[in-house]
Amino acid sequence: MPEALPEPVLTARAMREADRRTIEELGLPGRVLMETAGRGAADVAARMLGTVAGRTVVCLCGRGNNGGDGFVLARVLHARGARVHVVTLADVSAMSDDAAANYRLLEQLAAADASGRLHLHRLDALVGLDHLPPADLYVDALLGTGLSSPLRSPIRELVQWLNERAAPVLAIDIPTGLDSDTGEVLGAAVAATRTVTMGALKVGLLLGEGPRLCGAIDVIEIGIPRHVLEQVARQPGCAWRATDALIRQWLPRRAHDAHKYSAGMALVVAGSREFTGAPVMAATAAARIGAGYVLCACPSDVRPILATKLTEVALLGLPETERGGIDQEDAFDVLDGWLERARALLVGPGLGRHPDTQRFVRALLERTQLPTVIDADGLNALVGFTDLIREHAQGRWILTPHTGEFRRLAGEVDLTRRIEVVQEYARAWGCVLLLKGMPSVVGWPDGTVWINATGNPALATAGTGDVLAGLCVGLVAQGLPPAQAAVCALHVGGAAADRYAAHYGTASMMALDLLAHLPVVLRERFDR
Ligand SMILES: NC(=O)C1=CN([C@@H]2O[C@H](COP(=O)(O)OP(=O)(O)OC[C@H]3O[C@@H](n4cnc5c(N)ncnc54)[C@H](O)[C@@H]3O)[C@@H](O)[C@H]2O)[C@@H](O)CC1
Ligand SMILES: Nc1ncnc2c1ncn2[C@@H]1O[C@H](COP(=O)(O)OP(=O)(O)O)[C@@H](O)[C@H]1O
Ligand SMILES: [K+]
């Protein structure tokens, strides 16, 4: 089976280092990289146009190498018959060497070409924009990874002008004004129909405003070797994105001679008087993703309620203190045998925050060696006890906080640097840290970080976190290491949400709908 490869997601610094090493160590000239980048971008532009001959393209080009990519694209589309208007803000003397060389090529062409299909416009401030003909496609080659501060004039006004055009916009490498490391808008930013990015995905395309501003993304392979990309991807702030092929490779397969125990037993400790839905969603998700035997342990007086809602999931009642929390010692009498037989544990959904219950949760986590998913009120029981994570996680735990739960655990953190933050805490706590959000991000204890590739706003509905926790424990119960289980659960859960949204939109989904769509998604997309 060919080794499926994850996609590197790089910071501007890592990308520049990859460029530099390819040019200086491998000896591939920057000019060749730019030619390849520009030609790749021209192919994307041609696909957007449908036909090229006779169509009008307006290219806005900056003075750096992003502009250089734009000059190459302009030359290629002109060669294929388009009517091309190239707009520059800087004099050629202020351009980078590779950009200037490509600009001079265009000057030669414009002088030699009698067809009148190539026009170079040197823009002073914004005078002259109105003389441009309406275009079938606009190309944003103003700024790329070189953006270093909020947009200055006249680029800022040019971006606003561009956003008022009716025709589609193709952004080169990254929409101008978008910070390629954080996805923040620096002053103003291009709202692109499509973004063609060079060499590898940039972090800023996937975080913050990136998904909204970059439209569909094409990654152009421009000659930077995979091993160089993999090496620079180890720099802080960089991440990976899973592909369907990789997830297909990781997902467990049910053995032909499986029985319900060998297919993996998941023990879910969840539920309380206040929350009788969370355990249902979590336990059902564990069974639906393929665990052979799911057991749900809940406070005794909740058990009759869950029994009416769960059929395939077996139930265990946990004794309670007279104060209403779970009684630690008596609970272990009930649980110990099952903790020996289960292959994975999930603690938290809907457990509530009763002090007795929180003491029980901490004791349980110290007591078991099982790979464990800790979600919701399981996480709340660890607030102020993060030393317990450091001592016991040992790479066997998956923590699945949303932003609020994470802030309660870790204190005030700057989540505009969510990649670095997740990297830092996963490493410090020695656990798999799945920080939910848009997008969700998974940190491994070794510092590897994953950005989720699937999912959509349909997931913004109560209970999807419980389902996600159930998917995690269901995969671990089938033998998948916690690190891969967290990435797979996110990818597959998001894929189910994507299939739902494709059929029914993003407003009507409820958490259990995810599980209704999971079997088809497992079959169609993941060959299970
Ligand atoms: N080495 C190469 O030949 C390659 C370069 N590539 C392209 O080159 C780009 C990076 O090129 P550069 O490093 O030259 O940087 P850019 O072309 O992104 O822009 C840098 C220029 O913009 C100016 N600038 C920065 N912040 C500004 C602001 N807030 N307002 C106005 N002007 C601002 C800077 O003074 C600098 O001169 C990538 O995005 C990519 O498109 C890729 O094609 C890979 C190959
Ligand atoms: N707009 C969105 N786009 C993609 N995923 C989202 C969005 N909003 C929420 N999610 C996902 O939905 C889940 C919500 O989890 P959580 O907040 O714990 O919900 P609950 O606690 O109600 O189950 C997370 O996996 C989160 O990443
Ligand atoms: K750009």
PDB file of N, CA, C and O and ligand atoms in Angstrom, residues 15-16 19-20 23 29-35 37-38 62-69 94 96 98 141-153 155 172-174 186 198-199 202 222 224, ligand 1:
ATOM      1  N   MET A  15       8.424  28.877   4.806  1.00  0.00           N
ATOM      2  CA  MET A  15       8.375  28.863   3.344  1.00  0.00           C
ATOM      3  C   MET A  15       9.596  29.543   2.761  1.00  0.00           C
ATOM      4  O   MET A  15      10.212  29.055   1.820  1.00  0.00           O
ATOM      5  N   ARG A  16       9.968  30.675   3.382  1.00  0.00           N
ATOM      6  CA  ARG A  16      11.163  31.374   2.886  1.00  0.00           C
ATOM      7  C   ARG A  16      12.395  30.472   3.032  1.00  0.00           C
ATOM      8  O   ARG A  16      13.242  30.410   2.158  1.00  0.00           O
ATOM      9  N   ASP A  19      12.310  27.954   0.273  1.00  0.00           N
ATOM     10  CA  ASP A  19      12.762  28.613  -0.968  1.00  0.00           C
ATOM     11  C   ASP A  19      14.289  28.710  -0.972  1.00  0.00           C
ATOM     12  O   ASP A  19      14.972  28.301  -1.917  1.00  0.00           O
ATOM     13  N   ARG A  20      14.801  29.245   0.156  1.00  0.00           N
ATOM     14  CA  ARG A  20      16.251  29.502   0.222  1.00  0.00           C
ATOM     15  C   ARG A  20      17.041  28.217   0.036  1.00  0.00           C
ATOM     16  O   ARG A  20      17.979  28.149  -0.761  1.00  0.00           O
ATOM     17  N   ILE A  23      17.015  26.998  -3.519  1.00  0.00           N
ATOM     18  CA  ILE A  23      17.830  27.846  -4.411  1.00  0.00           C
ATOM     19  C   ILE A  23      19.313  27.670  -4.099  1.00  0.00           C
ATOM     20  O   ILE A  23      20.122  27.374  -4.982  1.00  0.00           O
ATOM     21  N   PRO A  29      17.446  27.753  -9.506  1.00  0.00           N
ATOM     22  CA  PRO A  29      17.397  29.229  -9.436  1.00  0.00           C
ATOM     23  C   PRO A  29      16.014  29.753  -9.044  1.00  0.00           C
ATOM     24  O   PRO A  29      14.987  29.184  -9.438  1.00  0.00           O
ATOM     25  N   GLY A  30      16.020  30.854  -8.303  1.00  0.00           N
ATOM     26  CA  GLY A  30      14.758  31.482  -7.885  1.00  0.00           C
ATOM     27  C   GLY A  30      13.913  31.833  -9.088  1.00  0.00           C
ATOM     28  O   GLY A  30      12.682  31.718  -9.067  1.00  0.00           O
ATOM     29  N   ARG A  31      14.541  32.217 -10.162  1.00  0.00           N
ATOM     30  CA  ARG A  31      13.863  32.581 -11.400  1.00  0.00           C
ATOM     31  C   ARG A  31      13.051  31.389 -11.924  1.00  0.00           C
ATOM     32  O   ARG A  31      11.927  31.540 -12.413  1.00  0.00           O
ATOM     33  N   VAL A  32      13.628  30.190 -11.782  1.00  0.00           N
ATOM     34  CA  VAL A  32      12.924  28.989 -12.253  1.00  0.00           C
ATOM     35  C   VAL A  32      11.724  28.706 -11.350  1.00  0.00           C
ATOM     36  O   VAL A  32      10.637  28.363 -11.807  1.00  0.00           O
ATOM     37  N   LEU A  33      11.931  28.891 -10.039  1.00  0.00           N
ATOM     38  CA  LEU A  33      10.806  28.715  -9.098  1.00  0.00           C
ATOM     39  C   LEU A  33       9.669  29.657  -9.476  1.00  0.00           C
ATOM     40  O   LEU A  33       8.498  29.276  -9.510  1.00  0.00           O
ATOM     41  N   MET A  34      10.046  30.905  -9.783  1.00  0.00           N
ATOM     42  CA  MET A  34       9.028  31.909 -10.092  1.00  0.00           C
ATOM     43  C   MET A  34       8.320  31.559 -11.404  1.00  0.00           C
ATOM     44  O   MET A  34       7.093  31.638 -11.500  1.00  0.00           O
ATOM     45  N   GLU A  35       9.117  31.115 -12.396  1.00  0.00           N
ATOM     46  CA  GLU A  35       8.524  30.739 -13.691  1.00  0.00           C
ATOM     47  C   GLU A  35       7.527  29.590 -13.488  1.00  0.00           C
ATOM     48  O   GLU A  35       6.408  29.612 -13.983  1.00  0.00           O
ATOM     49  N   ALA A  37       6.000  28.770 -10.690  1.00  0.00           N
ATOM     50  CA  ALA A  37       4.864  29.266  -9.892  1.00  0.00           C
ATOM     51  C   ALA A  37       3.889  30.028 -10.780  1.00  0.00           C
ATOM     52  O   ALA A  37       2.679  29.791 -10.762  1.00  0.00           O
ATOM     53  N   GLY A  38       4.426  30.922 -11.597  1.00  0.00           N
ATOM     54  CA  GLY A  38       3.577  31.746 -12.458  1.00  0.00           C
ATOM     55  C   GLY A  38       2.827  30.914 -13.465  1.00  0.00           C
ATOM     56  O   GLY A  38       1.646  31.151 -13.753  1.00  0.00           O
ATOM     57  N   GLY A  62       2.566  43.592  -7.224  1.00  0.00           N
ATOM     58  CA  GLY A  62       3.412  44.326  -6.286  1.00  0.00           C
ATOM     59  C   GLY A  62       4.851  44.313  -6.766  1.00  0.00           C
ATOM     60  O   GLY A  62       5.143  43.803  -7.848  1.00  0.00           O
ATOM     61  N   ARG A  63       5.740  44.803  -5.915  1.00  0.00           N
ATOM     62  CA  ARG A  63       7.127  44.952  -6.376  1.00  0.00           C
ATOM     63  C   ARG A  63       8.017  43.797  -5.915  1.00  0.00           C
ATOM     64  O   ARG A  63       9.164  43.688  -6.259  1.00  0.00           O
ATOM     65  N   GLY A  64       7.440  42.867  -5.129  1.00  0.00           N
ATOM     66  CA  GLY A  64       8.234  41.733  -4.655  1.00  0.00           C
ATOM     67  C   GLY A  64       8.019  40.517  -5.536  1.00  0.00           C
ATOM     68  O   GLY A  64       7.473  40.613  -6.653  1.00  0.00           O
ATOM     69  N   ASN A  65       8.394  39.368  -5.043  1.00  0.00           N
ATOM     70  CA  ASN A  65       8.291  38.128  -5.835  1.00  0.00           C
ATOM     71  C   ASN A  65       6.847  37.687  -6.028  1.00  0.00           C
ATOM     72  O   ASN A  65       6.540  36.935  -6.949  1.00  0.00           O
ATOM     73  N   ASN A  66       5.946  38.170  -5.187  1.00  0.00           N
ATOM     74  CA  ASN A  66       4.527  37.866  -5.426  1.00  0.00           C
ATOM     75  C   ASN A  66       4.130  38.534  -6.743  1.00  0.00           C
ATOM     76  O   ASN A  66       3.502  37.915  -7.607  1.00  0.00           O
ATOM     77  N   GLY A  67       4.568  39.772  -6.897  1.00  0.00           N
ATOM     78  CA  GLY A  67       4.334  40.484  -8.151  1.00  0.00           C
ATOM     79  C   GLY A  67       5.008  39.759  -9.303  1.00  0.00           C
ATOM     80  O   GLY A  67       4.444  39.658 -10.400  1.00  0.00           O
ATOM     81  N   GLY A  68       6.193  39.229  -9.033  1.00  0.00           N
ATOM     82  CA  GLY A  68       6.923  38.483 -10.063  1.00  0.00           C
ATOM     83  C   GLY A  68       6.115  37.292 -10.564  1.00  0.00           C
ATOM     84  O   GLY A  68       6.011  37.052 -11.776  1.00  0.00           O
ATOM     85  N   ASP A  69       5.482  36.570  -9.637  1.00  0.00           N
ATOM     86  CA  ASP A  69       4.609  35.459 -10.046  1.00  0.00           C
ATOM     87  C   ASP A  69       3.523  35.977 -10.979  1.00  0.00           C
ATOM     88  O   ASP A  69       3.172  35.339 -11.973  1.00  0.00           O
ATOM     89  N   ALA A  94      12.554  49.514  -8.332  1.00  0.00           N
ATOM     90  CA  ALA A  94      12.242  49.186  -6.923  1.00  0.00           C
ATOM     91  C   ALA A  94      11.812  47.731  -6.780  1.00  0.00           C
ATOM     92  O   ALA A  94      11.513  47.256  -5.682  1.00  0.00           O
ATOM     93  N   SER A  96      12.046  43.493  -6.921  1.00  0.00           N
ATOM     94  CA  SER A  96      13.054  42.458  -6.611  1.00  0.00           C
ATOM     95  C   SER A  96      13.665  42.005  -7.938  1.00  0.00           C
ATOM     96  O   SER A  96      13.063  42.201  -9.004  1.00  0.00           O
ATOM     97  N   ASP A  98      14.182  39.097  -9.476  1.00  0.00           N
ATOM     98  CA  ASP A  98      13.422  38.159 -10.319  1.00  0.00           C
ATOM     99  C   ASP A  98      12.159  38.811 -10.866  1.00  0.00           C
ATOM    100  O   ASP A  98      11.760  38.576 -12.004  1.00  0.00           O
ATOM    101  N   ALA A 141      -1.701  39.831  -7.325  1.00  0.00           N
ATOM    102  CA  ALA A 141      -0.283  39.467  -7.137  1.00  0.00           C
ATOM    103  C   ALA A 141       0.426  40.631  -6.468  1.00  0.00           C
ATOM    104  O   ALA A 141       1.567  40.994  -6.826  1.00  0.00           O
ATOM    105  N   LEU A 142      -0.259  41.235  -5.479  1.00  0.00           N
ATOM    106  CA  LEU A 142       0.313  42.432  -4.839  1.00  0.00           C
ATOM    107  C   LEU A 142       1.289  42.051  -3.735  1.00  0.00           C
ATOM    108  O   LEU A 142       2.461  42.382  -3.771  1.00  0.00           O
ATOM    109  N   LEU A 143       0.770  41.288  -2.766  1.00  0.00           N
ATOM    110  CA  LEU A 143       1.627  40.891  -1.631  1.00  0.00           C
ATOM    111  C   LEU A 143       1.372  39.426  -1.315  1.00  0.00           C
ATOM    112  O   LEU A 143       0.236  38.957  -1.401  1.00  0.00           O
ATOM    113  N   GLY A 144       2.400  38.757  -0.898  1.00  0.00           N
ATOM    114  CA  GLY A 144       2.244  37.350  -0.504  1.00  0.00           C
ATOM    115  C   GLY A 144       2.811  37.181   0.886  1.00  0.00           C
ATOM    116  O   GLY A 144       2.402  37.897   1.802  1.00  0.00           O
ATOM    117  N   THR A 145       3.760  36.300   1.042  1.00  0.00           N
ATOM    118  CA  THR A 145       4.311  36.027   2.381  1.00  0.00           C
ATOM    119  C   THR A 145       5.228  37.160   2.842  1.00  0.00           C
ATOM    120  O   THR A 145       5.741  37.122   3.941  1.00  0.00           O
ATOM    121  N   GLY A 146       5.403  38.162   1.994  1.00  0.00           N
ATOM    122  CA  GLY A 146       6.284  39.279   2.392  1.00  0.00           C
ATOM    123  C   GLY A 146       5.554  40.340   3.175  1.00  0.00           C
ATOM    124  O   GLY A 146       6.155  41.278   3.685  1.00  0.00           O
ATOM    125  N   LEU A 147       4.224  40.163   3.308  1.00  0.00           N
ATOM    126  CA  LEU A 147       3.448  41.174   4.053  1.00  0.00           C
ATOM    127  C   LEU A 147       3.941  41.214   5.490  1.00  0.00           C
ATOM    128  O   LEU A 147       4.062  40.180   6.133  1.00  0.00           O
ATOM    129  N   SER A 148       4.266  42.435   5.951  1.00  0.00           N
ATOM    130  CA  SER A 148       4.877  42.480   7.291  1.00  0.00           C
ATOM    131  C   SER A 148       4.203  43.477   8.217  1.00  0.00           C
ATOM    132  O   SER A 148       4.579  43.598   9.368  1.00  0.00           O
ATOM    133  N   SER A 149       3.199  44.183   7.715  1.00  0.00           N
ATOM    134  CA  SER A 149       2.540  45.192   8.574  1.00  0.00           C
ATOM    135  C   SER A 149       1.192  45.527   7.939  1.00  0.00           C
ATOM    136  O   SER A 149       0.935  45.161   6.790  1.00  0.00           O
ATOM    137  N   PRO A 150       0.336  46.235   8.662  1.00  0.00           N
ATOM    138  CA  PRO A 150      -0.959  46.596   8.059  1.00  0.00           C
ATOM    139  C   PRO A 150      -0.746  47.299   6.721  1.00  0.00           C
ATOM    140  O   PRO A 150       0.203  48.064   6.545  1.00  0.00           O
ATOM    141  N   LEU A 151      -1.621  47.003   5.780  1.00  0.00           N
ATOM    142  CA  LEU A 151      -1.438  47.515   4.422  1.00  0.00           C
ATOM    143  C   LEU A 151      -1.304  49.034   4.417  1.00  0.00           C
ATOM    144  O   LEU A 151      -2.078  49.732   5.089  1.00  0.00           O
ATOM    145  N   ARG A 152      -0.338  49.520   3.633  1.00  0.00           N
ATOM    146  CA  ARG A 152      -0.137  50.965   3.487  1.00  0.00           C
ATOM    147  C   ARG A 152      -0.801  51.401   2.191  1.00  0.00           C
ATOM    148  O   ARG A 152      -1.146  50.583   1.344  1.00  0.00           O
ATOM    149  N   SER A 153      -0.960  52.720   2.060  1.00  0.00           N
ATOM    150  CA  SER A 153      -1.450  53.246   0.782  1.00  0.00           C
ATOM    151  C   SER A 153      -0.342  53.111  -0.243  1.00  0.00           C
ATOM    152  O   SER A 153       0.845  53.098   0.124  1.00  0.00           O
ATOM    153  N   ILE A 155      -1.647  50.483  -1.688  1.00  0.00           N
ATOM    154  CA  ILE A 155      -2.100  49.079  -1.810  1.00  0.00           C
ATOM    155  C   ILE A 155      -3.433  48.905  -1.102  1.00  0.00           C
ATOM    156  O   ILE A 155      -4.332  48.216  -1.584  1.00  0.00           O
ATOM    157  N   ILE A 172      -2.744  35.231  -5.682  1.00  0.00           N
ATOM    158  CA  ILE A 172      -1.481  34.497  -5.852  1.00  0.00           C
ATOM    159  C   ILE A 172      -0.859  34.287  -4.472  1.00  0.00           C
ATOM    160  O   ILE A 172      -0.638  35.239  -3.737  1.00  0.00           O
ATOM    161  N   ASP A 173      -0.668  33.029  -4.121  1.00  0.00           N
ATOM    162  CA  ASP A 173      -0.028  32.579  -2.883  1.00  0.00           C
ATOM    163  C   ASP A 173      -0.887  32.832  -1.646  1.00  0.00           C
ATOM    164  O   ASP A 173      -1.137  31.909  -0.871  1.00  0.00           O
ATOM    165  N   ILE A 174      -1.329  34.047  -1.437  1.00  0.00           N
ATOM    166  CA  ILE A 174      -2.182  34.340  -0.279  1.00  0.00           C
ATOM    167  C   ILE A 174      -2.928  35.649  -0.579  1.00  0.00           C
ATOM    168  O   ILE A 174      -2.346  36.541  -1.198  1.00  0.00           O
ATOM    169  N   LEU A 186      -4.696  42.338   8.006  1.00  0.00           N
ATOM    170  CA  LEU A 186      -3.837  43.462   8.414  1.00  0.00           C
ATOM    171  C   LEU A 186      -4.288  44.721   7.685  1.00  0.00           C
ATOM    172  O   LEU A 186      -3.803  45.051   6.611  1.00  0.00           O
ATOM    173  N   MET A 198       1.828  28.612  -3.432  1.00  0.00           N
ATOM    174  CA  MET A 198       3.049  28.021  -3.993  1.00  0.00           C
ATOM    175  C   MET A 198       3.755  27.091  -2.997  1.00  0.00           C
ATOM    176  O   MET A 198       4.040  27.462  -1.872  1.00  0.00           O
ATOM    177  N   GLY A 199       4.040  25.883  -3.468  1.00  0.00           N
ATOM    178  CA  GLY A 199       4.906  24.967  -2.732  1.00  0.00           C
ATOM    179  C   GLY A 199       4.196  24.208  -1.637  1.00  0.00           C
ATOM    180  O   GLY A 199       4.304  22.979  -1.548  1.00  0.00           O
ATOM    181  N   LYS A 202      -0.285  27.497   3.396  1.00  0.00           N
ATOM    182  CA  LYS A 202       0.205  28.440   4.423  1.00  0.00           C
ATOM    183  C   LYS A 202      -0.782  28.383   5.587  1.00  0.00           C
ATOM    184  O   LYS A 202      -2.004  28.270   5.381  1.00  0.00           O
ATOM    185  N   ILE A 222       6.148  23.507  -7.072  1.00  0.00           N
ATOM    186  CA  ILE A 222       6.999  24.357  -7.917  1.00  0.00           C
ATOM    187  C   ILE A 222       8.451  23.894  -7.942  1.00  0.00           C
ATOM    188  O   ILE A 222       9.326  24.623  -8.396  1.00  0.00           O
ATOM    189  N   ILE A 224      10.126  22.504  -5.054  1.00  0.00           N
ATOM    190  CA  ILE A 224      10.736  22.389  -3.718  1.00  0.00           C
ATOM    191  C   ILE A 224      10.594  20.930  -3.283  1.00  0.00           C
ATOM    192  O   ILE A 224       9.473  20.415  -3.221  1.00  0.00           O
TER     193      ILE A 224
HETATM  194  N1  LIG B   1      11.827  32.639  -4.391  1.00  0.00           N
HETATM  195  C1  LIG B   1      10.971  32.714  -5.403  1.00  0.00           C
HETATM  196  O1  LIG B   1      11.269  33.062  -6.509  1.00  0.00           O
HETATM  197  C2  LIG B   1       9.575  32.411  -5.101  1.00  0.00           C
HETATM  198  C3  LIG B   1       8.747  33.375  -4.512  1.00  0.00           C
HETATM  199  N2  LIG B   1       7.431  33.137  -4.402  1.00  0.00           N
HETATM  200  C4  LIG B   1       6.497  34.260  -4.345  1.00  0.00           C
HETATM  201  O2  LIG B   1       7.141  35.313  -3.634  1.00  0.00           O
HETATM  202  C5  LIG B   1       6.314  35.788  -2.574  1.00  0.00           C
HETATM  203  C6  LIG B   1       7.175  36.333  -1.477  1.00  0.00           C
HETATM  204  O3  LIG B   1       7.899  37.374  -2.145  1.00  0.00           O
HETATM  205  P1  LIG B   1       8.583  38.533  -1.302  1.00  0.00           P
HETATM  206  O4  LIG B   1       9.307  37.935  -0.169  1.00  0.00           O
HETATM  207  O5  LIG B   1       9.301  39.368  -2.273  1.00  0.00           O
HETATM  208  O6  LIG B   1       7.387  39.357  -0.660  1.00  0.00           O
HETATM  209  P2  LIG B   1       6.063  39.903  -1.355  1.00  0.00           P
HETATM  210  O7  LIG B   1       6.152  39.838  -2.820  1.00  0.00           O
HETATM  211  O8  LIG B   1       4.956  39.221  -0.656  1.00  0.00           O
HETATM  212  O9  LIG B   1       6.007  41.457  -0.925  1.00  0.00           O
HETATM  213  C7  LIG B   1       7.118  42.023  -0.402  1.00  0.00           C
HETATM  214  C8  LIG B   1       7.158  43.486  -0.697  1.00  0.00           C
HETATM  215  O10 LIG B   1       5.982  44.158  -0.256  1.00  0.00           O
HETATM  216  C9  LIG B   1       6.360  45.196   0.646  1.00  0.00           C
HETATM  217  N3  LIG B   1       5.410  45.184   1.791  1.00  0.00           N
HETATM  218  C10 LIG B   1       5.475  44.418   2.884  1.00  0.00           C
HETATM  219  N4  LIG B   1       4.479  44.730   3.731  1.00  0.00           N
HETATM  220  C11 LIG B   1       3.762  45.722   3.133  1.00  0.00           C
HETATM  221  C12 LIG B   1       2.616  46.473   3.507  1.00  0.00           C
HETATM  222  N5  LIG B   1       1.998  46.266   4.681  1.00  0.00           N
HETATM  223  N6  LIG B   1       2.135  47.417   2.670  1.00  0.00           N
HETATM  224  C13 LIG B   1       2.767  47.630   1.490  1.00  0.00           C
HETATM  225  N7  LIG B   1       3.886  46.963   1.072  1.00  0.00           N
HETATM  226  C14 LIG B   1       4.356  46.024   1.890  1.00  0.00           C
HETATM  227  C15 LIG B   1       7.750  44.881   1.112  1.00  0.00           C
HETATM  228  O11 LIG B   1       8.469  46.077   1.213  1.00  0.00           O
HETATM  229  C16 LIG B   1       8.318  43.982   0.034  1.00  0.00           C
HETATM  230  O12 LIG B   1       9.076  44.708  -0.873  1.00  0.00           O
HETATM  231  C17 LIG B   1       5.469  34.627  -2.196  1.00  0.00           C
HETATM  232  O13 LIG B   1       4.245  35.056  -1.624  1.00  0.00           O
HETATM  233  C18 LIG B   1       5.244  33.932  -3.557  1.00  0.00           C
HETATM  234  O14 LIG B   1       4.139  34.503  -4.215  1.00  0.00           O
HETATM  235  C19 LIG B   1       6.937  31.803  -4.675  1.00  0.00           C
HETATM  236  O15 LIG B   1       6.484  31.797  -6.001  1.00  0.00           O
HETATM  237  C20 LIG B   1       7.979  30.769  -4.500  1.00  0.00           C
HETATM  238  C21 LIG B   1       9.104  31.078  -5.439  1.00  0.00           C
END
